[in-house]
Amino acid sequence: MSQHAERSHWGSRWSFMLATAGSAIGLGNIWKLPYMIGVNGGSAFVLVFLLCIFFVGIPLMMTEILLGRRAQKNPFNGMQALAAEARVSRSWKYLGGVGMITGLLILGFYSVIGGWVLSYIYYAAVGTFTEINGAQSTANFNALLASPLTLLFWHTFFMLLTMGVVARGVNSGLEKANNILIPALFMILLILLGYSMSVGDMHLAAQFMFNPDFGKITPVSVLSALGHAFFSLSLGMGSVMVYGSYLQRNVSIACTTIYIALIDTALGLLVGLAIYALVFANHLPVASGPGLIFQTLPIAFGHMPAGSFIGTLFFILVAFAAWTSSISLVEPATAWLVENKEMKRSSAAWLIGITVWLLGVTVLLSFNEWKGIDIIFGLNVFETLDKLTSTILLPLGGLFMAIFAGYFMRKTHVQEELNLSNRAFDLWRFTNNIVAPIAIGAVFLYLFGVIH
Ligand code: PFF
C-alpha cells in the first residue's frame, strides 16, 4: 500500500483483506482475549463477546469500510468531506481526530506488550522454557516485569520496528507477507491445540469457555466484551477507514467483512482453548490477567517435542501479528500529518514514534516502579489506557460512525457503497441504526451510573 498524496488502490480484494486482517489479528486475539475470558468468568464473557461481534462488530466494520471508501481520504479529512456531501456540520471531522489520538494511546501499551513478545522469542530460542514448570514460568515472567530496563529495551525495539516501516511507507511488502504468516499462525496454533488436547484438560477448557451460564453474565462482562469486540476488529478509530479508502469499488464490503471477522474470532477462541486446557491440567489460576499466555505457553513449549523451535516460531508469528496491527494504529495519524500538515512521512513517523515511546515508558513503569500509583479509580497507567481506549473511546467512535452513516448520510450513497440486496441492506440498517447504538448507549449509561 502506498500512502502518498495520490490515492493508490489495493492490487486486489485479497490484499485489502490481508491488510485489514493483519490489523485485526494481533495481540488482541492472542494475548488479550484469553486473559479477558478468564478474568470475566469464562463462558459468560465468550457468549456476550460473540453476540457483540455478530450484532455490533460486523455491521460497524461494514460501516467503517464504507465511510473510508466513500471518502477516499484520511479519517479527519474524510469525515469532513462526507459531512460536506451530506450537508451537515463539518465538526464531524473531530470524530476522525479523536480516532487518531485513540490509536496512539493504544499503541502506548500495545508496544510494551509487543516488547514482551519479542523478549519471549529470545527466551524460547535460548531454551529457557525447557522442562519448565508452572511456578518457574510465573517466576520468569515476574522477573521480566520487575526489570524496567529490560522492558524498556524490548519496548524500544518494538517501536523501532513499527516506526521504521511507517516512516518508509512501504507497507506493501509486509502486507504480502501476511499471505504466508496468517496461515502459518493458524498452523502453529493447530499444533499447539493438538498438544494441549493430548496433555491438557480440553474437556474442562471447553466447558469453561462454551458452557453457557447466563447467570454469570454481569454488567462488567458485557462492558468488557463490547469493548473487546471493537479492539479485536480494530474498529472505532479510523484504521479500517483508512484501509477502506484504498479499496476498489467493485469489491463486496459485506463478504470481506464477514471473512475477516470470522478469521479473527476463530483465531482468538483457538488460542483460548489451547491455553485453558493447559491452565486446568497444571492447576494454574484462570484469572491471572495480562500475564496469562506468558505463564502458560512456555510450559507447553518446555515439554513438547521440538518445543524450543515451535515456541520460537510461535512468538515470532505473534510478534509479526502485533507488528502489522501496530502499524495500522499509527497510520491514521501519520496520514493526517502528511496530508494536512505537509510533513515529510519520515518526520511524521518520528514525531509520533517519540511521543508514543514516551507514553510507553510510563506504561512499562506501571508494572514495577509505579505499580501502586493510581491514575483514576484505582487503575495504574497501563490499566487506565487499556480501559479508556477499549471500553470508552473505541465504542464511542463506533457509535458516532454508526449514527453518521445511518442518520446523516444519504441512504442512496450508503447503498451505493454497500451494494446489497434489499433484504440484506435492511438488515444492515437495522443493526447499524438501532441494535448497535442501543447496545453501545446502554453500556455507556451503565458506565456513567445511570442504569444499574
Ligand atoms: N485489532 C488489534 C488486535 O486485536 O490486536 C488491535 C488494534 C489494531 C486495535 C488497530 C485498534 C486498531 F485500530
Short mmCIF file of C-alpha atoms and ligand atoms in Angstrom, two decimals:
data_model
loop_
_atom_site.label_atom_id
_atom_site.label_comp_id
_atom_site.label_asym_id
_atom_site.label_seq_id
_atom_site.Cartn_x
_atom_site.Cartn_y
_atom_site.Cartn_z
CA MET A 1 0.00 0.00 0.00
CA SER A 2 1.32 3.41 -0.78
CA GLN A 3 0.31 6.32 1.38
CA HIS A 4 1.26 9.24 -0.82
CA ALA A 5 -0.99 12.15 -1.58
CA GLU A 6 -2.33 10.50 -4.70
CA ARG A 7 -4.55 7.66 -3.70
CA SER A 8 -3.49 4.31 -4.99
CA HIS A 9 -5.70 1.27 -4.65
CA TRP A 10 -5.15 -2.22 -3.41
CA GLY A 11 -3.91 -4.58 -6.06
CA SER A 12 -6.80 -6.89 -5.41
CA ARG A 13 -9.54 -7.56 -2.95
CA TRP A 14 -7.21 -10.11 -1.45
CA SER A 15 -4.62 -7.53 -0.42
CA PHE A 16 -7.25 -5.41 1.30
CA MET A 17 -8.42 -8.47 3.17
CA LEU A 18 -4.93 -9.35 4.21
CA ALA A 19 -4.11 -5.84 5.36
CA THR A 20 -7.32 -5.49 7.33
CA ALA A 21 -6.97 -8.98 8.74
CA GLY A 22 -3.38 -8.04 9.60
CA SER A 23 -4.69 -5.07 11.56
CA ALA A 24 -7.42 -7.09 13.26
CA ILE A 25 -5.30 -10.13 14.13
CA GLY A 26 -2.83 -9.20 16.79
CA LEU A 27 -2.23 -9.14 20.49
CA GLY A 28 -5.97 -8.67 20.98
CA ASN A 29 -6.58 -12.25 19.89
CA ILE A 30 -3.57 -13.98 21.30
CA TRP A 31 -2.75 -12.08 24.47
CA LYS A 32 -5.86 -10.16 25.47
CA LEU A 33 -8.86 -12.33 24.62
CA PRO A 34 -7.61 -15.38 26.55
CA TYR A 35 -6.99 -13.46 29.77
CA MET A 36 -10.19 -11.47 29.49
CA ILE A 37 -12.11 -14.72 29.23
CA GLY A 38 -10.51 -15.82 32.50
CA VAL A 39 -10.94 -12.54 34.32
CA ASN A 40 -14.59 -12.17 33.27
CA GLY A 41 -15.94 -15.58 34.17
CA GLY A 42 -15.34 -17.78 31.10
CA SER A 43 -18.38 -18.74 29.03
CA ALA A 44 -20.44 -15.75 30.17
CA PHE A 45 -17.88 -13.50 28.57
CA VAL A 46 -17.42 -15.62 25.44
CA LEU A 47 -21.14 -15.66 24.72
CA VAL A 48 -21.54 -11.90 25.05
CA PHE A 49 -18.36 -11.35 23.05
CA LEU A 50 -19.71 -13.46 20.18
CA LEU A 51 -23.02 -11.59 20.26
CA CYS A 52 -21.12 -8.30 20.17
CA ILE A 53 -19.03 -9.45 17.20
CA PHE A 54 -22.10 -10.52 15.21
CA PHE A 55 -24.57 -7.78 16.06
CA VAL A 56 -22.28 -4.81 16.58
CA GLY A 57 -18.80 -5.63 15.24
CA ILE A 58 -19.74 -6.93 11.79
CA PRO A 59 -22.26 -4.19 10.91
CA LEU A 60 -19.95 -1.48 12.21
CA MET A 61 -16.96 -2.85 10.35
CA MET A 62 -19.04 -2.58 7.19
CA THR A 63 -19.90 0.98 8.20
CA GLU A 64 -16.30 1.95 8.77
CA ILE A 65 -15.16 0.47 5.46
CA LEU A 66 -17.96 2.19 3.57
CA LEU A 67 -17.11 5.54 5.14
CA GLY A 68 -13.48 5.11 4.11
CA ARG A 69 -14.23 4.02 0.58
CA ARG A 70 -16.71 6.81 0.03
CA ALA A 71 -14.40 9.47 1.48
CA GLN A 72 -11.11 8.34 -0.16
CA LYS A 73 -9.19 10.30 2.46
CA ASN A 74 -7.64 10.04 5.92
CA PRO A 75 -10.27 9.87 8.70
CA PHE A 76 -10.09 13.56 9.61
CA ASN A 77 -10.43 14.91 6.06
CA GLY A 78 -12.65 12.01 5.20
CA MET A 79 -15.28 12.79 7.82
CA GLN A 80 -15.12 16.43 6.78
CA ALA A 81 -15.72 15.52 3.13
CA LEU A 82 -18.53 13.13 3.98
CA ALA A 83 -20.16 15.77 6.19
CA ALA A 84 -19.95 18.23 3.30
CA GLU A 85 -21.52 15.71 0.95
CA ALA A 86 -24.32 15.08 3.46
CA ARG A 87 -24.63 18.85 4.09
CA VAL A 88 -24.19 18.61 7.82
CA SER A 89 -21.82 20.26 10.27
CA ARG A 90 -18.10 19.94 9.44
CA SER A 91 -17.48 19.23 13.11
CA TRP A 92 -17.80 15.57 12.24
CA LYS A 93 -14.14 15.79 11.31
CA TYR A 94 -13.29 15.70 15.01
CA LEU A 95 -14.51 12.13 15.04
CA GLY A 96 -11.55 11.35 12.79
CA GLY A 97 -9.32 13.42 15.08
CA VAL A 98 -10.30 11.57 18.24
CA GLY A 99 -9.75 8.27 16.44
CA MET A 100 -6.19 9.23 15.54
CA ILE A 101 -5.40 10.02 19.16
CA THR A 102 -7.04 6.81 20.33
CA GLY A 103 -4.70 4.85 18.06
CA LEU A 104 -1.67 6.47 19.65
CA LEU A 105 -2.96 5.83 23.17
CA ILE A 106 -3.47 2.16 22.32
CA LEU A 107 0.00 1.89 20.84
CA GLY A 108 1.39 3.27 24.11
CA PHE A 109 0.62 -0.03 25.84
CA TYR A 110 0.47 -2.27 22.75
CA SER A 111 4.12 -1.64 22.14
CA VAL A 112 5.09 -2.62 25.68
CA ILE A 113 3.26 -5.92 25.32
CA GLY A 114 4.77 -6.30 21.83
CA GLY A 115 8.10 -5.96 23.66
CA TRP A 116 7.17 -8.83 25.98
CA VAL A 117 6.55 -10.96 22.90
CA LEU A 118 9.93 -10.04 21.40
CA SER A 119 11.64 -10.96 24.63
CA TYR A 120 9.85 -14.32 24.60
CA ILE A 121 11.23 -15.07 21.14
CA TYR A 122 14.64 -14.77 22.69
CA TYR A 123 13.80 -16.84 25.78
CA ALA A 124 12.24 -19.58 23.65
CA ALA A 125 15.22 -19.66 21.30
CA VAL A 126 17.82 -19.97 24.05
CA GLY A 127 15.94 -22.83 25.67
CA THR A 128 14.73 -21.04 28.82
CA PHE A 129 11.50 -23.00 28.75
CA THR A 130 12.95 -26.48 28.61
CA GLU A 131 11.25 -28.69 31.24
CA ILE A 132 9.85 -25.60 32.96
CA ASN A 133 7.03 -25.97 35.47
CA GLY A 134 4.20 -23.58 36.36
CA ALA A 135 5.96 -21.91 39.27
CA GLN A 136 9.19 -21.38 37.30
CA SER A 137 7.30 -19.98 34.36
CA THR A 138 5.48 -17.48 36.57
CA ALA A 139 8.76 -16.53 38.24
CA ASN A 140 10.38 -15.89 34.82
CA PHE A 141 7.56 -13.66 33.77
CA ASN A 142 7.55 -11.74 37.04
CA ALA A 143 11.30 -11.22 36.71
CA LEU A 144 10.73 -9.65 33.30
CA LEU A 145 8.06 -7.31 34.67
CA ALA A 146 10.25 -6.33 37.60
CA SER A 147 13.01 -5.00 35.38
CA PRO A 148 12.23 -1.57 33.87
CA LEU A 149 15.43 -1.59 31.82
CA THR A 150 14.68 -4.92 30.17
CA LEU A 151 11.14 -3.79 29.42
CA LEU A 152 12.49 -0.53 28.06
CA PHE A 153 14.86 -2.33 25.75
CA TRP A 154 12.15 -4.51 24.23
CA HIS A 155 9.58 -1.71 24.06
CA THR A 156 12.11 0.45 22.22
CA PHE A 157 12.89 -2.38 19.86
CA PHE A 158 9.20 -2.88 19.08
CA MET A 159 8.65 0.86 18.49
CA LEU A 160 11.64 0.97 16.14
CA LEU A 161 10.26 -1.93 14.14
CA THR A 162 6.87 -0.23 13.85
CA MET A 163 8.00 3.27 13.07
CA GLY A 164 10.71 2.04 10.71
CA VAL A 165 8.03 0.63 8.42
CA VAL A 166 5.68 3.59 8.86
CA ALA A 167 8.48 6.06 8.11
CA ARG A 168 9.22 4.42 4.81
CA GLY A 169 5.58 3.90 3.88
CA VAL A 170 6.40 0.57 2.33
CA ASN A 171 3.75 -1.47 3.99
CA SER A 172 3.00 -3.45 0.87
CA GLY A 173 5.81 -5.93 1.43
CA LEU A 174 4.57 -6.52 4.90
CA GLU A 175 1.03 -7.00 3.75
CA LYS A 176 2.15 -9.56 1.22
CA ALA A 177 3.96 -11.36 3.98
CA ASN A 178 0.58 -11.72 5.69
CA ASN A 179 -0.23 -14.09 2.89
CA ILE A 180 2.08 -16.64 4.41
CA LEU A 181 2.17 -15.57 8.01
CA ILE A 182 -1.53 -15.63 8.88
CA PRO A 183 -1.92 -19.21 7.62
CA ALA A 184 1.34 -20.07 9.39
CA LEU A 185 -0.02 -18.69 12.64
CA PHE A 186 -3.12 -20.83 12.22
CA MET A 187 -0.98 -23.90 11.55
CA ILE A 188 1.14 -23.44 14.61
CA LEU A 189 -1.94 -22.85 16.69
CA LEU A 190 -3.33 -26.14 15.49
CA ILE A 191 -0.12 -27.86 16.58
CA LEU A 192 -0.43 -26.16 19.95
CA LEU A 193 -4.06 -27.12 20.19
CA GLY A 194 -3.22 -30.73 19.34
CA TYR A 195 -0.60 -30.74 22.06
CA SER A 196 -2.95 -29.15 24.59
CA MET A 197 -5.56 -31.72 23.68
CA SER A 198 -3.19 -34.58 24.34
CA VAL A 199 -1.74 -33.40 27.63
CA GLY A 200 -4.18 -30.74 28.81
CA ASP A 201 -7.74 -30.86 30.00
CA MET A 202 -9.64 -29.92 26.87
CA HIS A 203 -12.93 -31.02 28.34
CA LEU A 204 -12.72 -28.56 31.23
CA ALA A 205 -11.41 -25.86 28.89
CA ALA A 206 -14.34 -26.26 26.50
CA GLN A 207 -16.76 -26.29 29.39
CA PHE A 208 -15.19 -23.20 30.89
CA MET A 209 -15.37 -21.31 27.62
CA PHE A 210 -18.55 -22.55 26.00
CA ASN A 211 -20.94 -23.97 28.54
CA PRO A 212 -23.50 -21.17 28.56
CA ASP A 213 -24.16 -19.93 32.04
CA PHE A 214 -26.39 -16.91 31.73
CA GLY A 215 -26.29 -16.35 35.46
CA LYS A 216 -22.63 -15.44 35.24
CA ILE A 217 -23.20 -12.54 32.83
CA THR A 218 -22.59 -9.31 34.69
CA PRO A 219 -22.67 -5.68 33.52
CA VAL A 220 -18.89 -5.64 33.73
CA SER A 221 -18.54 -8.69 31.48
CA VAL A 222 -20.86 -7.06 28.93
CA LEU A 223 -18.86 -3.86 29.07
CA SER A 224 -15.56 -5.65 28.60
CA ALA A 225 -16.92 -7.91 25.85
CA LEU A 226 -18.25 -5.00 23.82
CA GLY A 227 -15.01 -3.08 24.23
CA HIS A 228 -13.01 -6.11 23.21
CA ALA A 229 -15.13 -6.69 20.09
CA PHE A 230 -14.07 -3.21 18.96
CA PHE A 231 -10.46 -3.73 19.93
CA SER A 232 -10.21 -7.10 18.27
CA LEU A 233 -11.69 -5.96 14.96
CA SER A 234 -9.72 -2.67 15.08
CA LEU A 235 -12.95 -0.68 14.95
CA GLY A 236 -13.92 2.79 16.03
CA MET A 237 -10.72 4.74 15.46
CA GLY A 238 -10.24 5.01 11.74
CA SER A 239 -7.72 2.26 10.91
CA VAL A 240 -10.28 0.29 8.98
CA MET A 241 -11.50 3.53 7.43
CA VAL A 242 -8.02 4.29 6.11
CA TYR A 243 -7.72 0.81 4.67
CA GLY A 244 -11.24 1.09 3.24
CA SER A 245 -10.21 4.23 1.42
CA TYR A 246 -7.85 2.12 -0.67
CA LEU A 247 -10.46 -0.50 -1.52
CA GLN A 248 -11.64 -0.78 -5.10
CA ARG A 249 -15.25 -0.05 -5.88
CA ASN A 250 -16.22 -3.47 -7.18
CA VAL A 251 -15.38 -5.39 -4.02
CA SER A 252 -18.20 -6.53 -1.72
CA ILE A 253 -17.81 -4.87 1.65
CA ALA A 254 -20.17 -7.32 3.35
CA CYS A 255 -18.44 -10.54 2.27
CA THR A 256 -14.99 -9.19 3.03
CA THR A 257 -16.08 -8.07 6.49
CA ILE A 258 -17.60 -11.42 7.34
CA TYR A 259 -14.45 -13.31 6.32
CA ILE A 260 -12.25 -11.04 8.40
CA ALA A 261 -14.49 -11.17 11.46
CA LEU A 262 -14.70 -14.95 11.30
CA ILE A 263 -10.96 -15.49 10.94
CA ASP A 264 -10.24 -13.00 13.71
CA THR A 265 -12.72 -14.50 16.13
CA ALA A 266 -11.85 -18.13 15.38
CA LEU A 267 -8.19 -17.44 15.97
CA GLY A 268 -8.78 -15.87 19.37
CA LEU A 269 -11.01 -18.71 20.51
CA LEU A 270 -8.49 -21.34 19.39
CA VAL A 271 -5.76 -19.71 21.43
CA GLY A 272 -8.15 -19.56 24.37
CA LEU A 273 -8.89 -23.29 24.17
CA ALA A 274 -5.23 -24.24 23.89
CA ILE A 275 -4.38 -22.10 26.89
CA TYR A 276 -7.20 -23.11 29.21
CA ALA A 277 -6.59 -26.81 28.57
CA LEU A 278 -3.10 -26.21 29.97
CA VAL A 279 -4.33 -23.98 32.76
CA PHE A 280 -6.67 -26.66 34.08
CA ALA A 281 -4.19 -29.51 33.65
CA ASN A 282 -1.47 -27.59 35.50
CA HIS A 283 -3.79 -26.22 38.19
CA LEU A 284 -2.93 -22.64 37.30
CA PRO A 285 -5.25 -19.77 38.22
CA VAL A 286 -7.73 -18.90 35.44
CA ALA A 287 -7.85 -15.22 36.25
CA SER A 288 -4.17 -14.43 36.20
CA GLY A 289 -4.63 -11.36 33.97
CA PRO A 290 -2.29 -9.93 31.34
CA GLY A 291 0.49 -12.41 32.10
CA LEU A 292 -1.64 -15.45 31.20
CA ILE A 293 -0.12 -16.52 27.87
CA PHE A 294 3.39 -15.72 29.04
CA GLN A 295 2.99 -18.03 32.01
CA THR A 296 1.11 -20.92 30.43
CA LEU A 297 2.51 -21.35 26.94
CA PRO A 298 6.14 -21.76 28.00
CA ILE A 299 5.04 -24.84 29.96
CA ALA A 300 3.72 -26.36 26.74
CA PHE A 301 6.80 -25.39 24.74
CA GLY A 302 9.03 -26.67 27.51
CA HIS A 303 7.65 -30.18 27.29
CA MET A 304 6.61 -30.80 23.69
CA PRO A 305 8.94 -32.36 21.12
CA ALA A 306 10.90 -29.65 19.29
CA GLY A 307 9.41 -27.21 21.83
CA SER A 308 12.17 -24.61 21.59
CA PHE A 309 11.79 -24.46 17.84
CA ILE A 310 7.99 -24.38 17.88
CA GLY A 311 7.96 -21.86 20.74
CA THR A 312 10.37 -19.55 18.93
CA LEU A 313 8.34 -19.77 15.76
CA PHE A 314 5.13 -19.14 17.67
CA PHE A 315 6.40 -15.97 19.33
CA ILE A 316 7.88 -14.77 16.03
CA LEU A 317 4.47 -15.13 14.41
CA VAL A 318 2.76 -13.37 17.31
CA ALA A 319 5.30 -10.55 17.08
CA PHE A 320 4.58 -10.26 13.40
CA ALA A 321 0.83 -10.14 14.02
CA ALA A 322 1.40 -7.43 16.64
CA TRP A 323 3.63 -5.53 14.25
CA THR A 324 1.03 -5.33 11.44
CA SER A 325 -1.60 -4.22 13.97
CA SER A 326 0.62 -1.55 15.46
CA ILE A 327 1.33 -0.10 12.03
CA SER A 328 -2.40 0.28 11.48
CA LEU A 329 -2.67 2.07 14.83
CA VAL A 330 -0.42 4.90 13.69
CA GLU A 331 -1.47 5.01 10.05
CA PRO A 332 -4.42 7.45 10.54
CA ALA A 333 -2.29 9.97 12.47
CA THR A 334 0.61 9.64 10.03
CA ALA A 335 -1.65 10.10 7.00
CA TRP A 336 -3.10 13.21 8.65
CA LEU A 337 0.29 14.79 9.39
CA VAL A 338 1.46 14.07 5.83
CA GLU A 339 -1.70 15.15 4.05
CA ASN A 340 -2.75 18.10 6.25
CA LYS A 341 0.40 19.39 7.86
CA GLU A 342 2.61 18.77 4.85
CA MET A 343 5.14 16.93 6.94
CA LYS A 344 7.52 14.51 5.37
CA ARG A 345 6.41 10.98 6.01
CA SER A 346 9.59 10.15 7.87
CA SER A 347 9.36 13.25 10.10
CA ALA A 348 5.72 12.47 10.88
CA ALA A 349 6.66 8.93 11.81
CA TRP A 350 9.47 10.04 14.11
CA LEU A 351 7.33 12.67 15.81
CA ILE A 352 4.61 10.14 16.51
CA GLY A 353 7.14 7.45 17.39
CA ILE A 354 8.87 9.51 20.06
CA THR A 355 5.57 10.64 21.60
CA VAL A 356 4.23 7.10 21.80
CA TRP A 357 7.55 5.76 23.02
CA LEU A 358 7.43 8.18 25.96
CA LEU A 359 3.89 7.12 26.73
CA GLY A 360 5.07 3.52 26.64
CA VAL A 361 7.77 4.30 29.20
CA THR A 362 5.07 5.36 31.67
CA VAL A 363 3.21 2.14 30.88
CA LEU A 364 6.17 -0.13 31.49
CA LEU A 365 6.88 1.59 34.78
CA SER A 366 3.36 0.76 35.87
CA PHE A 367 4.42 -2.91 36.05
CA ASN A 368 7.17 -2.18 38.56
CA GLU A 369 8.26 1.20 39.99
CA TRP A 370 4.85 2.84 39.57
CA LYS A 371 2.77 -0.23 40.25
CA GLY A 372 0.93 1.30 43.17
CA ILE A 373 0.34 4.69 41.56
CA ASP A 374 -3.31 5.17 40.70
CA ILE A 375 -4.26 7.39 37.84
CA ILE A 376 -8.01 7.10 38.25
CA PHE A 377 -10.41 4.74 40.09
CA GLY A 378 -7.52 2.67 41.43
CA LEU A 379 -6.14 1.94 37.95
CA ASN A 380 -2.47 2.30 37.06
CA VAL A 381 -1.22 3.82 33.78
CA PHE A 382 -1.49 0.59 31.79
CA GLU A 383 -4.98 -0.22 33.07
CA THR A 384 -6.16 3.35 32.55
CA LEU A 385 -5.04 3.44 28.92
CA ASP A 386 -6.47 0.00 28.25
CA LYS A 387 -9.88 0.74 29.80
CA LEU A 388 -10.11 4.25 28.42
CA THR A 389 -9.47 3.13 24.86
CA SER A 390 -11.25 -0.24 24.73
CA THR A 391 -14.30 0.45 26.80
CA ILE A 392 -14.84 4.14 26.08
CA LEU A 393 -13.08 5.64 23.07
CA LEU A 394 -13.44 2.80 20.55
CA PRO A 395 -17.14 2.10 21.23
CA LEU A 396 -17.83 5.84 21.25
CA GLY A 397 -16.06 6.25 17.90
CA GLY A 398 -18.06 3.32 16.52
CA LEU A 399 -21.31 4.78 17.86
CA PHE A 400 -20.75 8.09 16.11
CA MET A 401 -19.75 6.39 12.86
CA ALA A 402 -22.94 4.32 13.00
CA ILE A 403 -25.05 7.39 13.68
CA PHE A 404 -23.38 9.31 10.89
CA ALA A 405 -23.81 6.58 8.28
CA GLY A 406 -27.30 5.66 9.50
CA TYR A 407 -28.87 9.04 10.07
CA PHE A 408 -26.83 11.71 8.31
CA MET A 409 -25.61 10.18 5.07
CA ARG A 410 -27.99 9.80 2.17
CA LYS A 411 -29.38 6.31 2.04
CA THR A 412 -28.60 6.08 -1.67
CA HIS A 413 -24.94 6.91 -1.05
CA VAL A 414 -24.68 4.24 1.61
CA GLN A 415 -26.34 1.68 -0.62
CA GLU A 416 -24.03 2.63 -3.49
CA GLU A 417 -21.08 1.57 -1.34
CA LEU A 418 -22.60 -1.49 0.26
CA ASN A 419 -24.39 -2.64 -2.86
CA LEU A 420 -26.53 -5.16 -1.01
CA SER A 421 -29.84 -6.84 -1.83
CA ASN A 422 -32.82 -5.04 -0.31
CA ARG A 423 -33.16 -7.57 2.46
CA ALA A 424 -29.51 -7.54 3.38
CA PHE A 425 -29.48 -3.74 3.28
CA ASP A 426 -32.44 -3.59 5.65
CA LEU A 427 -30.66 -5.97 7.98
CA TRP A 428 -27.53 -3.82 7.97
CA ARG A 429 -29.61 -0.71 8.59
CA PHE A 430 -31.43 -2.34 11.48
CA THR A 431 -28.21 -3.42 13.17
CA ASN A 432 -26.32 -0.22 12.37
CA ASN A 433 -29.11 2.23 13.15
CA ILE A 434 -30.82 0.54 16.04
CA VAL A 435 -29.12 -2.50 17.58
CA ALA A 436 -25.57 -1.15 17.75
CA PRO A 437 -26.46 2.33 19.06
CA ILE A 438 -28.76 0.87 21.71
CA ALA A 439 -26.17 -1.68 22.81
CA ILE A 440 -23.37 0.87 23.00
CA GLY A 441 -25.65 3.51 24.53
CA ALA A 442 -26.81 1.09 27.24
CA VAL A 443 -23.24 0.23 28.10
CA PHE A 444 -22.37 3.91 28.46
CA LEU A 445 -25.40 4.62 30.59
CA TYR A 446 -24.30 1.82 32.85
CA LEU A 447 -20.75 3.12 32.90
CA PHE A 448 -21.88 6.55 33.97
CA GLY A 449 -24.11 5.11 36.65
CA VAL A 450 -27.45 5.94 35.09
CA ILE A 451 -28.65 2.35 34.91
CA HIS A 452 -27.63 -0.38 37.30
N1 PFF B 1 -7.09 -5.42 16.49
C1 PFF B 1 -5.78 -5.40 17.09
C2 PFF B 1 -5.61 -6.63 17.93
O1 PFF B 1 -6.57 -7.38 18.13
O2 PFF B 1 -4.52 -6.85 18.42
C3 PFF B 1 -5.55 -4.15 17.90
C4 PFF B 1 -5.96 -2.89 17.20
C5 PFF B 1 -5.36 -2.52 15.99
C6 PFF B 1 -6.97 -2.13 17.74
C7 PFF B 1 -5.78 -1.39 15.32
C8 PFF B 1 -7.42 -1.00 17.09
C9 PFF B 1 -6.82 -0.66 15.87
F1 PFF B 1 -7.22 0.40 15.26
#
